[in-house]
Amino acid sequence: TGKEIIDRVLLILQIFEHHAGSIEAKLQIELARLKHQLPLVKEAIRYAKLGELHGFLGAGRYGYERYYTMLRMKEARIRRKLEEVRKTRMVRRMRRIKMGYPHIAIIGYTCAGKTTLFNKLTANSKPVGPEPFTTLSPKSSRIELDGVSAIVTDTVGFIRDLPHEIIEAFYATLEEVSYADIILHVIDSSKPLNYIYKNLAEARRILSHIGVQGKPSILVLNKIDLLDGYRDVLEQVKGVKEDNEVVIPVSAEKNVNIEQLKKVLADMLKGRSLGTNIRT
Ligand SMILES: Nc1nc2c(ncn2[C@@H]2O[C@H](COP(=O)(O)OP(=O)(O)OP(=O)(O)O)[C@@H](O)[C@H]2O)c(=O)[nH]1
Ligand SMILES: [Mg+2]
């Protein structure tokens, strides 16, 4: 019912807000909350108008209309601010590209272990937690792998069936994935196979929506410490991987196979740098 959907939107926005790191993320959340409010106020105006026709509730109409106008103005203000923030981020990104560092984006479903892996790769301390949406805004750090420098970005977790008001805010936070050179796709290998397949398919849909296809990717089968053996999952996922993907089983938390992952990354980066002249 409508009521449940409303509650879910506000709930997710609240979780977003709790973890929002960047100005842009905060603005996006505010915008999403406004977008969620506007139709409700419009509905109130409609009812107030009806009330006036029938000779009651009429006094509420102008109050609601003023409120509606105020919300629209606030919306315009947030959109302007967002534009400004995006411009400065664009400048920062251009600087990064000019510095010539390749970009690695860590993506995947919420709670797959993206931030844990990011911490292992960057040796930075970042908030990790068992609750979903620990990360909202993209966070980047420079790393060096076998003498090659790269920028690693930790991204917001994917979630299925996001309410539509929130989708724009969600895609906006994934912007940095679209210009990544290499994608680290973290998968929770302790989940049932059909869940892994479904998430993989959904992740590919999200990626293609933001214009990401065929990029060199590593499917990081994380949390293998929770499995009796990972051979089965590994073979299954290898069976559905695409040509641009390699599969590597790891445990980010227990530090299993992280060195091998780094080595594969370093080789990819070196392979990529050989072909750099082709890139414009
Ligand atoms: N057993 C085990 N647990 C792990 C591993 N990696 C991460 N975790 C746990 O999984 C939970 C989620 O980890 P995060 O790194 O916060 O996951 P995330 O993908 O960044 O999640 P969001 O930021 O919410 O999208 C935490 O409780 C971690 O301690 C692992 O290799 N093995
Ligand atoms: Mg995280």
Coordinates of C-alpha atoms and ligand atoms in Angstrom, one line a residue:
T1 CA 0.0 0.0 0.0
G2 CA 1.0 3.6 -0.4
K3 CA 1.7 4.1 3.3
E4 CA 4.3 1.4 3.4
I5 CA 6.1 2.9 0.4
I6 CA 6.1 6.3 2.0
D7 CA 7.6 4.8 5.2
R8 CA 10.3 2.9 3.3
V9 CA 11.4 6.1 1.4
L10 CA 11.7 8.1 4.6
L11 CA 13.5 5.2 6.3
I12 CA 16.1 4.7 3.5
L13 CA 16.6 8.5 3.3
Q14 CA 17.2 8.5 7.0
I15 CA 19.8 5.7 6.6
F16 CA 21.4 7.6 3.7
E17 CA 21.5 10.8 5.8
H18 CA 23.1 9.0 8.7
H19 CA 26.0 7.9 6.5
A20 CA 26.2 10.8 4.0
G21 CA 29.7 12.0 3.7
S22 CA 29.7 14.5 0.9
I23 CA 27.9 17.8 0.3
E24 CA 26.5 16.3 -2.9
A25 CA 25.1 13.3 -1.1
K26 CA 23.4 15.5 1.5
L27 CA 21.9 17.7 -1.2
Q28 CA 20.6 14.7 -3.1
I29 CA 19.0 13.4 0.0
E30 CA 17.3 16.7 0.7
L31 CA 16.1 16.8 -2.9
A32 CA 14.7 13.3 -2.7
R33 CA 12.9 14.2 0.5
L34 CA 11.4 17.3 -1.2
K35 CA 10.4 15.3 -4.2
H36 CA 8.7 12.9 -1.8
Q37 CA 6.9 15.8 -0.1
L38 CA 5.7 17.8 -3.1
P39 CA 3.0 15.4 -4.3
L40 CA 1.6 15.1 -0.8
V41 CA 1.3 18.9 -0.4
K42 CA -0.3 19.1 -3.9
E43 CA -2.8 16.5 -2.8
A44 CA -3.5 18.6 0.3
I45 CA -4.1 21.7 -1.9
R46 CA -6.5 19.6 -4.0
Y47 CA -8.4 18.5 -1.0
A48 CA -8.5 22.1 0.4
K49 CA -9.9 23.3 -3.0
L50 CA -12.6 20.7 -2.9
G51 CA -13.3 21.8 0.7
E52 CA -13.7 25.4 -0.5
L53 CA -16.2 24.4 -3.1
H54 CA -18.2 22.6 -0.5
G55 CA -17.8 25.4 2.0
F56 CA -15.4 23.9 4.5
L57 CA -11.6 23.5 4.9
G58 CA -11.3 26.5 2.6
A59 CA -9.0 28.4 4.9
G60 CA -6.2 25.8 4.5
R61 CA -5.8 26.3 0.8
Y62 CA -3.7 29.4 0.7
G63 CA -1.5 28.1 3.5
Y64 CA -0.8 24.9 1.6
E65 CA -0.2 26.9 -1.6
R66 CA 2.3 29.1 0.2
Y67 CA 4.0 26.1 1.6
Y68 CA 4.1 24.4 -1.9
T69 CA 5.7 27.6 -3.4
M70 CA 8.2 27.6 -0.6
L71 CA 9.1 24.0 -1.3
R72 CA 9.5 24.6 -5.0
M73 CA 11.8 27.5 -4.3
K74 CA 13.8 25.3 -1.9
E75 CA 14.0 22.7 -4.6
A76 CA 15.4 25.2 -7.1
R77 CA 17.9 26.3 -4.6
I78 CA 19.1 22.8 -3.9
R79 CA 19.4 22.1 -7.7
R80 CA 21.5 25.2 -8.1
K81 CA 23.8 24.2 -5.3
L82 CA 24.1 20.7 -6.7
E83 CA 25.2 22.2 -10.0
E84 CA 27.9 24.1 -8.2
V85 CA 29.1 21.1 -6.3
R86 CA 29.2 19.0 -9.5
K87 CA 31.3 21.6 -11.2
T88 CA 34.0 21.6 -8.5
R89 CA 33.9 17.8 -8.5
M90 CA 34.4 17.9 -12.3
V91 CA 37.4 20.1 -11.8
R92 CA 38.9 17.7 -9.3
R93 CA 38.2 14.8 -11.6
M94 CA 39.8 16.5 -14.5
R95 CA 42.9 17.2 -12.4
R96 CA 43.0 13.5 -11.4
I97 CA 42.7 12.4 -15.0
K98 CA 45.5 14.9 -15.9
M99 CA 47.7 13.5 -13.2
G100 CA 47.4 10.3 -15.3
Y101 CA 46.3 8.0 -12.6
P102 CA 44.2 5.1 -13.6
H103 CA 41.0 4.7 -11.6
I104 CA 39.7 1.6 -9.8
A105 CA 36.1 1.6 -8.6
I106 CA 34.9 -0.9 -5.9
I107 CA 31.3 -1.7 -6.5
G108 CA 28.8 -4.3 -5.3
Y109 CA 25.7 -4.9 -3.2
T110 CA 25.4 -3.4 0.3
C111 CA 27.3 -5.5 2.9
A112 CA 29.3 -7.4 0.4
G113 CA 32.5 -6.0 2.0
K114 CA 33.5 -3.1 -0.3
T115 CA 34.7 -0.8 2.5
T116 CA 36.5 -3.7 4.2
L117 CA 38.3 -4.4 0.9
F118 CA 39.0 -0.7 0.3
N119 CA 40.6 -0.5 3.7
K120 CA 42.7 -3.5 3.0
L121 CA 43.9 -2.1 -0.3
T122 CA 44.5 1.5 0.9
A123 CA 45.4 0.7 4.5
N124 CA 43.1 3.6 5.4
S125 CA 40.6 3.4 8.2
K126 CA 37.0 3.9 6.9
P127 CA 33.7 3.2 8.6
V128 CA 32.6 -0.4 8.1
G129 CA 29.5 -1.9 9.7
P130 CA 27.1 -4.8 9.6
E131 CA 24.2 -2.5 8.8
P132 CA 23.5 -1.7 5.2
F133 CA 24.5 1.7 3.6
T134 CA 27.6 2.2 5.7
T135 CA 28.9 4.1 2.7
L136 CA 26.9 6.7 0.7
S137 CA 29.4 9.1 -0.9
P138 CA 32.2 8.0 -3.1
K139 CA 35.5 8.0 -1.3
S140 CA 38.8 7.9 -3.1
S141 CA 42.4 7.2 -2.1
R142 CA 45.6 6.8 -4.0
I143 CA 47.3 3.4 -3.9
E144 CA 50.5 2.0 -5.3
L145 CA 50.7 -1.5 -6.6
D146 CA 54.0 -2.9 -7.7
G147 CA 55.2 0.6 -8.6
V148 CA 52.0 1.6 -10.4
S149 CA 49.8 4.4 -8.9
A150 CA 46.1 4.3 -9.1
I151 CA 43.1 6.0 -7.5
V152 CA 40.7 3.6 -5.7
T153 CA 37.1 4.6 -5.0
D154 CA 34.7 3.0 -2.6
T155 CA 31.1 3.4 -3.7
V156 CA 27.6 3.2 -2.2
G157 CA 26.1 -0.3 -2.0
F158 CA 23.6 -1.5 -4.5
I159 CA 20.2 -2.4 -3.3
R160 CA 17.3 -4.1 -5.1
D161 CA 13.9 -2.4 -5.5
L162 CA 15.0 1.1 -4.6
P163 CA 12.0 3.5 -4.4
H164 CA 12.0 5.7 -7.5
E165 CA 12.4 9.0 -5.7
I166 CA 15.8 7.8 -4.4
I167 CA 17.1 6.3 -7.7
E168 CA 18.5 9.6 -9.0
A169 CA 20.4 10.2 -5.8
F170 CA 21.7 6.6 -6.0
Y171 CA 22.9 6.9 -9.6
A172 CA 24.5 10.3 -8.8
T173 CA 26.7 8.7 -6.2
L174 CA 27.8 6.1 -8.7
E175 CA 29.0 8.7 -11.2
E176 CA 32.7 7.9 -10.5
V177 CA 32.2 4.3 -11.6
S178 CA 31.5 5.5 -15.1
Y179 CA 35.0 6.8 -15.7
A180 CA 36.8 4.0 -13.8
D181 CA 39.5 2.0 -15.8
I182 CA 39.1 -1.1 -13.7
I183 CA 36.1 -2.3 -11.7
L184 CA 36.3 -4.4 -8.6
H185 CA 33.0 -6.0 -8.2
V186 CA 32.7 -7.4 -4.7
I187 CA 30.3 -10.3 -4.2
D188 CA 29.3 -11.9 -0.9
S189 CA 30.2 -15.6 -1.7
S190 CA 28.6 -16.8 1.5
K191 CA 25.1 -16.1 0.1
P192 CA 23.2 -18.8 -1.8
L193 CA 24.0 -19.2 -5.5
N194 CA 20.7 -18.0 -6.9
Y195 CA 21.1 -14.8 -4.8
I196 CA 24.6 -14.3 -6.2
Y197 CA 23.3 -14.8 -9.8
K198 CA 20.5 -12.4 -9.3
N199 CA 22.7 -9.7 -7.8
L200 CA 25.2 -10.2 -10.6
A201 CA 22.5 -9.7 -13.2
E202 CA 21.1 -6.7 -11.4
A203 CA 24.5 -5.2 -10.9
R204 CA 25.2 -5.5 -14.7
R205 CA 21.9 -3.8 -15.4
I206 CA 22.8 -0.9 -13.1
L207 CA 26.2 -0.6 -14.7
S208 CA 24.8 -0.6 -18.2
H209 CA 22.3 2.1 -17.1
I210 CA 25.2 4.4 -16.1
G211 CA 27.0 3.6 -19.4
V212 CA 29.5 1.0 -18.1
Q213 CA 30.0 -2.0 -20.2
G214 CA 32.9 -4.3 -21.1
K215 CA 35.4 -2.6 -18.7
P216 CA 38.2 -4.8 -17.3
S217 CA 36.6 -6.1 -14.1
I218 CA 37.5 -8.4 -11.3
L219 CA 34.7 -10.3 -9.7
V220 CA 35.9 -10.5 -6.1
L221 CA 34.3 -13.4 -4.4
N222 CA 34.6 -12.1 -0.8
K223 CA 34.0 -13.8 2.6
I224 CA 35.4 -17.2 1.6
D225 CA 36.3 -17.6 5.2
L226 CA 32.6 -18.3 5.9
L227 CA 32.6 -21.2 3.4
D228 CA 33.7 -24.8 3.9
G229 CA 35.2 -24.6 0.5
Y230 CA 35.0 -22.1 -2.2
R231 CA 35.7 -24.3 -5.2
D232 CA 32.0 -24.7 -6.0
V233 CA 31.1 -21.0 -6.0
L234 CA 34.3 -20.2 -7.9
E235 CA 33.5 -22.6 -10.7
Q236 CA 29.8 -21.5 -10.8
V237 CA 30.7 -17.8 -11.0
K238 CA 33.5 -18.5 -13.5
G239 CA 30.8 -20.3 -15.6
V240 CA 28.7 -17.0 -15.9
K241 CA 31.6 -14.5 -16.1
E242 CA 32.0 -12.4 -19.1
D243 CA 35.2 -12.0 -21.3
N244 CA 36.3 -8.8 -19.6
E245 CA 36.0 -10.3 -16.1
V246 CA 38.3 -12.4 -14.0
V247 CA 37.2 -14.1 -10.8
I248 CA 39.3 -14.0 -7.6
P249 CA 38.2 -15.6 -4.2
V250 CA 39.3 -13.6 -1.2
S251 CA 38.5 -12.8 2.4
A252 CA 38.9 -9.1 2.9
E253 CA 38.4 -9.4 6.6
K254 CA 40.7 -12.3 7.2
N255 CA 43.2 -11.1 4.7
V256 CA 43.0 -14.2 2.5
N257 CA 44.3 -13.9 -1.1
I258 CA 44.5 -10.1 -0.9
E259 CA 48.1 -10.2 -2.2
Q260 CA 47.0 -12.2 -5.2
L261 CA 44.2 -9.7 -5.9
K262 CA 46.8 -6.9 -5.7
K263 CA 49.0 -8.7 -8.1
V264 CA 46.2 -9.3 -10.7
L265 CA 45.3 -5.6 -10.3
A266 CA 48.9 -4.5 -10.8
D267 CA 49.1 -6.7 -14.0
M268 CA 45.9 -5.2 -15.3
L269 CA 47.2 -1.7 -14.6
K270 CA 50.5 -2.4 -16.4
G271 CA 48.7 -4.0 -19.3
R272 CA 46.5 -0.9 -19.5
S273 CA 49.4 1.5 -19.3
L274 CA 50.9 -0.2 -22.3
G275 CA 47.9 0.8 -24.3
T276 CA 47.6 4.2 -22.8
N277 CA 48.7 6.0 -26.0
I278 CA 45.5 4.8 -27.7
R279 CA 43.4 6.5 -25.0
T280 CA 42.5 10.1 -25.7
Ligands
LIG1 N1 33.3 -13.1 7.5 C1 33.7 -12.0 6.8 N2 33.0 -10.9 7.0 C2 33.3 -9.8 6.2 C3 34.3 -9.9 5.2 N3 34.4 -8.7 4.6 C4 33.5 -7.9 5.2 N4 32.8 -8.6 6.1 C5 31.8 -8.0 7.0 O1 30.6 -7.7 6.3 C6 30.0 -6.6 6.8 C7 29.9 -5.5 5.7 O2 31.1 -5.0 5.4 P1 31.4 -3.6 4.7 O3 32.8 -3.5 4.3 O4 30.9 -2.5 5.6 O5 30.4 -3.8 3.4 P2 30.1 -2.7 2.3 O6 30.0 -3.5 1.0 O7 31.0 -1.6 2.3 O8 28.6 -2.2 2.8 P3 27.8 -0.8 2.4 O9 28.8 0.3 2.7 O10 26.7 -0.9 3.4 O11 27.4 -0.9 1.0 C8 30.8 -6.1 8.0 O12 30.3 -6.6 9.2 C9 32.2 -6.7 7.7 O13 32.9 -7.0 8.9 C10 35.0 -11.2 5.0 O14 35.9 -11.3 4.2 N5 34.6 -12.2 5.8
MG2 MG 30.8 0.5 2.6

